[in-house]
PDB file of C-alpha atoms in Angstrom:
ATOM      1  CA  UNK A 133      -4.189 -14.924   3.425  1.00 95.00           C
ATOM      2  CA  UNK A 134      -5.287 -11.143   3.097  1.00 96.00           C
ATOM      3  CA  UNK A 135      -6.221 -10.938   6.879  1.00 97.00           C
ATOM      4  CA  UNK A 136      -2.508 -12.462   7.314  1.00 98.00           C
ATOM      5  CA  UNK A 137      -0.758  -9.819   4.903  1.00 98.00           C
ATOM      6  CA  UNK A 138      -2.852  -7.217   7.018  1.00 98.00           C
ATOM      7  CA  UNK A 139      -2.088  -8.553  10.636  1.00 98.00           C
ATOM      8  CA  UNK A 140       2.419  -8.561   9.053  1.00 98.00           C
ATOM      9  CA  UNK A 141       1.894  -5.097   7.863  1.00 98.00           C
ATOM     10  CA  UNK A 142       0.376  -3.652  10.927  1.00 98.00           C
ATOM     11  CA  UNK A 143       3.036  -5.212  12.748  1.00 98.00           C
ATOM     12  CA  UNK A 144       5.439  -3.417  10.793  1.00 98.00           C
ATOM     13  CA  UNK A 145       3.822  -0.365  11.593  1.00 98.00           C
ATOM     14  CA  UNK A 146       3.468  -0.830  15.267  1.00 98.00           C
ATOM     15  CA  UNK A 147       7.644  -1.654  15.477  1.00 97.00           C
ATOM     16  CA  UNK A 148       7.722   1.881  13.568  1.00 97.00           C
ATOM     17  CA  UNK A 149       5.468   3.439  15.994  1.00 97.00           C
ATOM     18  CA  UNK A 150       2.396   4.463  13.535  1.00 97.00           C
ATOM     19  CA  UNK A 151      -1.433   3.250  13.677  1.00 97.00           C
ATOM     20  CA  UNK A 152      -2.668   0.306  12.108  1.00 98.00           C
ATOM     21  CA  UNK A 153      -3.854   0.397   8.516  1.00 97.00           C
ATOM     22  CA  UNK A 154      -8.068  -0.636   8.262  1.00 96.00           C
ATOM     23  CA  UNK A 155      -9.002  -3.089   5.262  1.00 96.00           C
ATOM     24  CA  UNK A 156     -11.359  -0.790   2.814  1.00 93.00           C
ATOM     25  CA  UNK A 157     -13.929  -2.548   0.820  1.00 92.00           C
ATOM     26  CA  UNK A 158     -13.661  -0.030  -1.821  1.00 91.00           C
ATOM     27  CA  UNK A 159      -9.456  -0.130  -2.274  1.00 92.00           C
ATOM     28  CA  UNK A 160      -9.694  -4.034  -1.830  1.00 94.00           C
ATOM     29  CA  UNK A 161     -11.290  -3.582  -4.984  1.00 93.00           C
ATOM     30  CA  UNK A 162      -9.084  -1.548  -6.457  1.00 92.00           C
ATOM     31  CA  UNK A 163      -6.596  -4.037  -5.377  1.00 94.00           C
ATOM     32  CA  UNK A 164      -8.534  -7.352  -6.284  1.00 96.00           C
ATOM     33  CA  UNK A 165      -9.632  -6.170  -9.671  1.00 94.00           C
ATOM     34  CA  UNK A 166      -5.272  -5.360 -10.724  1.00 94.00           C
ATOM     35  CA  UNK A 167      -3.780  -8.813  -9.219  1.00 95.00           C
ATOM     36  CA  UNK A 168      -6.233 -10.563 -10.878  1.00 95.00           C
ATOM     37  CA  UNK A 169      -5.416  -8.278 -14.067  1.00 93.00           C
ATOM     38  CA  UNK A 170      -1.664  -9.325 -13.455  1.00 93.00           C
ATOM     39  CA  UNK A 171      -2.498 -12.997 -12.705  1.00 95.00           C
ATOM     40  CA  UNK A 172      -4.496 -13.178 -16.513  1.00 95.00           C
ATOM     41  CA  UNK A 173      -1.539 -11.643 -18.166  1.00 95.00           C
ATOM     42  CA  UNK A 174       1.289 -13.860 -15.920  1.00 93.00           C
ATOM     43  CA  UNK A 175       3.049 -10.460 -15.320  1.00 91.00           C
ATOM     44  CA  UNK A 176       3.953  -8.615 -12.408  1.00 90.00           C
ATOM     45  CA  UNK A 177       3.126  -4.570 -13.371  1.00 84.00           C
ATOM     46  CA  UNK A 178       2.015  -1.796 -11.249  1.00 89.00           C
ATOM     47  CA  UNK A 179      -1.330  -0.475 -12.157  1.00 84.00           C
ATOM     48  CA  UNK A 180      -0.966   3.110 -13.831  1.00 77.00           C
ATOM     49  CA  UNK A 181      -4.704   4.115 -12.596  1.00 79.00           C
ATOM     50  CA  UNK A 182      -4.895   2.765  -9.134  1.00 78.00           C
ATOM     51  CA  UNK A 183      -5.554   6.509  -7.671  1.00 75.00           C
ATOM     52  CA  UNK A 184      -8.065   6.882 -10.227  1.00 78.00           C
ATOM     53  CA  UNK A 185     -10.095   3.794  -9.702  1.00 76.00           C
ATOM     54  CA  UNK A 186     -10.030   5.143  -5.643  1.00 78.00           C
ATOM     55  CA  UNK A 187     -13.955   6.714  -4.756  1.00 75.00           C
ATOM     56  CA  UNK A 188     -13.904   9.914  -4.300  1.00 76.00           C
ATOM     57  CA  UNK A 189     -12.916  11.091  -0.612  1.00 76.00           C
ATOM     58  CA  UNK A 190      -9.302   9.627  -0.784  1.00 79.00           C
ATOM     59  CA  UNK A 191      -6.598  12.199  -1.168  1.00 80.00           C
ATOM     60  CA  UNK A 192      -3.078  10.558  -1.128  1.00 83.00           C
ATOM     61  CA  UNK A 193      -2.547   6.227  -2.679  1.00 86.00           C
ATOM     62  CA  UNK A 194       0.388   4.516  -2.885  1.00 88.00           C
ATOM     63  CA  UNK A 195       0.716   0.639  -4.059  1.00 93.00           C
ATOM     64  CA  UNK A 196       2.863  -2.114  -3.583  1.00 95.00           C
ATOM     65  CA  UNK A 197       3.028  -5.677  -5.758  1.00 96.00           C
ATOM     66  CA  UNK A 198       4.821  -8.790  -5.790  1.00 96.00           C
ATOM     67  CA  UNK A 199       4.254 -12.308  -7.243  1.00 95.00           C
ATOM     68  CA  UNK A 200       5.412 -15.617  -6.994  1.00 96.00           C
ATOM     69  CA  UNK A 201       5.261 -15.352  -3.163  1.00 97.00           C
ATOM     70  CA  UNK A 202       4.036 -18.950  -1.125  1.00 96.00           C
ATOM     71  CA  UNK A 203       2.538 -16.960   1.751  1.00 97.00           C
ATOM     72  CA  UNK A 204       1.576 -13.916   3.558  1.00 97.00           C
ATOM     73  CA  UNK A 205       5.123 -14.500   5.171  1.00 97.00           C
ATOM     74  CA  UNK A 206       7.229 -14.273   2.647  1.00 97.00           C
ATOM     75  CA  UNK A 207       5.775 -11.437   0.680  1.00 97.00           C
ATOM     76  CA  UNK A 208       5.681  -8.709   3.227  1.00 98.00           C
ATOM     77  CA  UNK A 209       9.139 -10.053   4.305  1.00 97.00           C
ATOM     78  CA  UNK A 210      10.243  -9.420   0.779  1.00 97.00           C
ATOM     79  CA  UNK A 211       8.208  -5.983   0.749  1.00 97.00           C
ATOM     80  CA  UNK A 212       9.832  -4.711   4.385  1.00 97.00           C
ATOM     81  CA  UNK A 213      13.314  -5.651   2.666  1.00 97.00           C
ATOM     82  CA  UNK A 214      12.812  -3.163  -0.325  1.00 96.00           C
ATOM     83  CA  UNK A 215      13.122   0.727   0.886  1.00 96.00           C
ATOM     84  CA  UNK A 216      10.267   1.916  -1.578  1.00 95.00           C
ATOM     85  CA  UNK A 217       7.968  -0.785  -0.497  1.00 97.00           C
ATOM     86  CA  UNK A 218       8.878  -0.901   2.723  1.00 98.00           C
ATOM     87  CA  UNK A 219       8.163   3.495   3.128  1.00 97.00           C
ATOM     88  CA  UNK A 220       4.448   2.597   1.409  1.00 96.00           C
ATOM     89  CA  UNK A 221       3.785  -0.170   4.286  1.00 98.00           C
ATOM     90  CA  UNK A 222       4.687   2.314   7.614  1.00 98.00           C
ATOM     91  CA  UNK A 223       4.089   5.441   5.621  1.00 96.00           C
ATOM     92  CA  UNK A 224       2.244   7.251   9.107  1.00 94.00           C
ATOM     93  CA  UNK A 225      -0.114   9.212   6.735  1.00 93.00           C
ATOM     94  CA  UNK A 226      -2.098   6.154   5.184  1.00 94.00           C
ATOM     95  CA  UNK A 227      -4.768   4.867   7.093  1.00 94.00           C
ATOM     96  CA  UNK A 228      -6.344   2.193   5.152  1.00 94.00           C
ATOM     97  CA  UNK A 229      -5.217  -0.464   2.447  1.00 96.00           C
ATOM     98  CA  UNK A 230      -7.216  -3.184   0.219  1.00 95.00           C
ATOM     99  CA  UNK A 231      -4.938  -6.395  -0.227  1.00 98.00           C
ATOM    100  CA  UNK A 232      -5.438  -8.241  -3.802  1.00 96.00           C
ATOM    101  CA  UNK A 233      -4.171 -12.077  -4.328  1.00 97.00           C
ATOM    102  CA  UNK A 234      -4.870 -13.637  -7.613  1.00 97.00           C
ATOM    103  CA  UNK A 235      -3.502 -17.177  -8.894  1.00 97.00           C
ATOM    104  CA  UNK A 236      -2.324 -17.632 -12.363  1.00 96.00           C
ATOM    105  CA  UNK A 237      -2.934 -20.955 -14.233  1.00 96.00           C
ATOM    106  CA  UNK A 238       0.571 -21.843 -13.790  1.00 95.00           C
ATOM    107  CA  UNK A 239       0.057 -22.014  -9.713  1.00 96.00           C
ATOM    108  CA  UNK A 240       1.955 -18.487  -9.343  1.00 96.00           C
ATOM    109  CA  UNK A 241       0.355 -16.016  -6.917  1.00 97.00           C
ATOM    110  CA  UNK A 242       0.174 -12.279  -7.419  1.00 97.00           C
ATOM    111  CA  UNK A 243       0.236  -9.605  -4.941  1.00 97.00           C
ATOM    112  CA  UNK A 244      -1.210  -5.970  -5.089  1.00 96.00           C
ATOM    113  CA  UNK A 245      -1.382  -3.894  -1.786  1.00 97.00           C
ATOM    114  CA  UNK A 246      -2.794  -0.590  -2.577  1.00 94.00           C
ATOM    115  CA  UNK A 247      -3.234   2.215   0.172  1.00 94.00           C
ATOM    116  CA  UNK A 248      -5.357   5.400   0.711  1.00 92.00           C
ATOM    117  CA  UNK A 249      -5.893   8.403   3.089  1.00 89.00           C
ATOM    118  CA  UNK A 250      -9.271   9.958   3.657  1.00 77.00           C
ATOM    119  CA  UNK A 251      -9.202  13.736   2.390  1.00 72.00           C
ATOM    120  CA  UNK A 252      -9.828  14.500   6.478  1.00 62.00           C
ATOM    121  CA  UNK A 253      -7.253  12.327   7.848  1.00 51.00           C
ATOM    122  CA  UNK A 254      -5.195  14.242   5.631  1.00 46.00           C
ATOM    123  CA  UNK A 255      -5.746  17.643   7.878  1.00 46.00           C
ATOM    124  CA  UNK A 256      -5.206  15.916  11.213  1.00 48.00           C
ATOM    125  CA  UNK A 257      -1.947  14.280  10.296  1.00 45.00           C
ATOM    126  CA  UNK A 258      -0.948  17.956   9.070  1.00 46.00           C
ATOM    127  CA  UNK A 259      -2.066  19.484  12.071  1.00 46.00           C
ATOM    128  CA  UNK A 260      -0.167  16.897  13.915  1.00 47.00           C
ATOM    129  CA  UNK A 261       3.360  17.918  11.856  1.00 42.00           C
ATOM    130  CA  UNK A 262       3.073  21.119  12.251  1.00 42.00           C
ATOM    131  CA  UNK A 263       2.900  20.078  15.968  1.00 42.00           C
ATOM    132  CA  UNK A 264       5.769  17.535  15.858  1.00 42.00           C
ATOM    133  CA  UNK A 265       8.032  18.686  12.942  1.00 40.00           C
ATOM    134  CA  UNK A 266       7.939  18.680   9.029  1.00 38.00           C
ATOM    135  CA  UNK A 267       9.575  15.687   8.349  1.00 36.00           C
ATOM    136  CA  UNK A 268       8.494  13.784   5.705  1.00 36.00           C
ATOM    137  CA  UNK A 269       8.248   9.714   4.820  1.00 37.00           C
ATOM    138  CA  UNK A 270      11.159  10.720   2.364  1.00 35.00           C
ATOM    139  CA  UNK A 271      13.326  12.196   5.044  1.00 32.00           C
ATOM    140  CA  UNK A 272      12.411   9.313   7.132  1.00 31.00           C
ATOM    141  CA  UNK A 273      12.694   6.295   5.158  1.00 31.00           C
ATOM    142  CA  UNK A 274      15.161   7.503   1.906  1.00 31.00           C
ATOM    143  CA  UNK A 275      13.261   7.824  -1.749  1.00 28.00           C
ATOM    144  CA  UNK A 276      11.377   4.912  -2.501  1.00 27.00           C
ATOM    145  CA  UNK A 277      12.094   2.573  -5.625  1.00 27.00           C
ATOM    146  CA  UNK A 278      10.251   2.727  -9.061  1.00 28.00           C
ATOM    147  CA  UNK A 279       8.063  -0.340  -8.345  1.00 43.00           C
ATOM    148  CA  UNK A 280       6.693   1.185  -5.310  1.00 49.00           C
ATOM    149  CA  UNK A 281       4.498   4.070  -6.291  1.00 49.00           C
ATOM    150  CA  UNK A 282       2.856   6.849  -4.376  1.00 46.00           C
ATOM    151  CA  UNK A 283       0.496   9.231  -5.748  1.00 44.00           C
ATOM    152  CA  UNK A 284      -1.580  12.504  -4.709  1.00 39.00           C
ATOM    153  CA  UNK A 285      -4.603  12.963  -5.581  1.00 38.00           C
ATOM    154  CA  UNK A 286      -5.930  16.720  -6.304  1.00 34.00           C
TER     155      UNK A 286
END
């Protein structure tokens, strides 16, 4: 089901015209380690260290979850019809993502997508708007929810 959630999300980002996100060993971790955290508990949270728990070498994360979901289908469906989650999925400046699926005891699935820029994909993509413009995800895509986060890292 991960490879599925990753094959519906880069075909988001293709219809939006931006690269394809690369599964990370490292942020699947990251990802893994918080729907399985959710799943234990039986409810649906953002993690408040995700950028933290990122190695080193990672300069922007931004994370999307969900639960309850029956399949890949339906969750990125939901996720591509909320704004915030929706921006984190086809945001052009991430370029990799971990995908975490956990079941609780009470047959529920939960869903943590968590995303990540390498520090030097960070200078090309500003290189590239300075080439092509300023605009931001936010002036693309409208502010993002609460339950969608995006962080920088320093």
């Amino acid at each position: 089901m991960r490879t599925q959630i990753l094959d519906r999300t880069n075909a988001l980002r293709k219809a939006a015209g931006v690269p394809a996100l690369k599964m990370n060993t490292d942020i699947n971790t990251v990802a893994q380690t918080w729907s399985c955290a959710q799943a234990s508990k039986k409810k649906m949270s953002h993690n408040p260290s995700y950028s933290k728990q990122i190695p080193s070498g990672w300069r922007t994360a931004g994370e999307n979850v969900a639960y309850g979901y029956a399949s890949a289908k339906a969750v990125v469906t939901a996720w591509k019809n909320s704004d915030g989650h929706y921006a984190n999925m086809v945001r052009s400046t991430f370029t990799h993502v971990g995908i975490g699926i956990a079941l609780d005891s009470k047959g529920r699935l939960y869903y943590t997508q968590t995303f990540g820029v390498l520090r030097r994909q960070v200078r090309r993509f500003r290189r590239q708007f300075v080439a092509h413009g300023p605009r931001s995800d936010a002036q693309r895509f409208g502010q993002g929810r609460e339950d969608a986060h995006r962080e920088a890292r320093k």
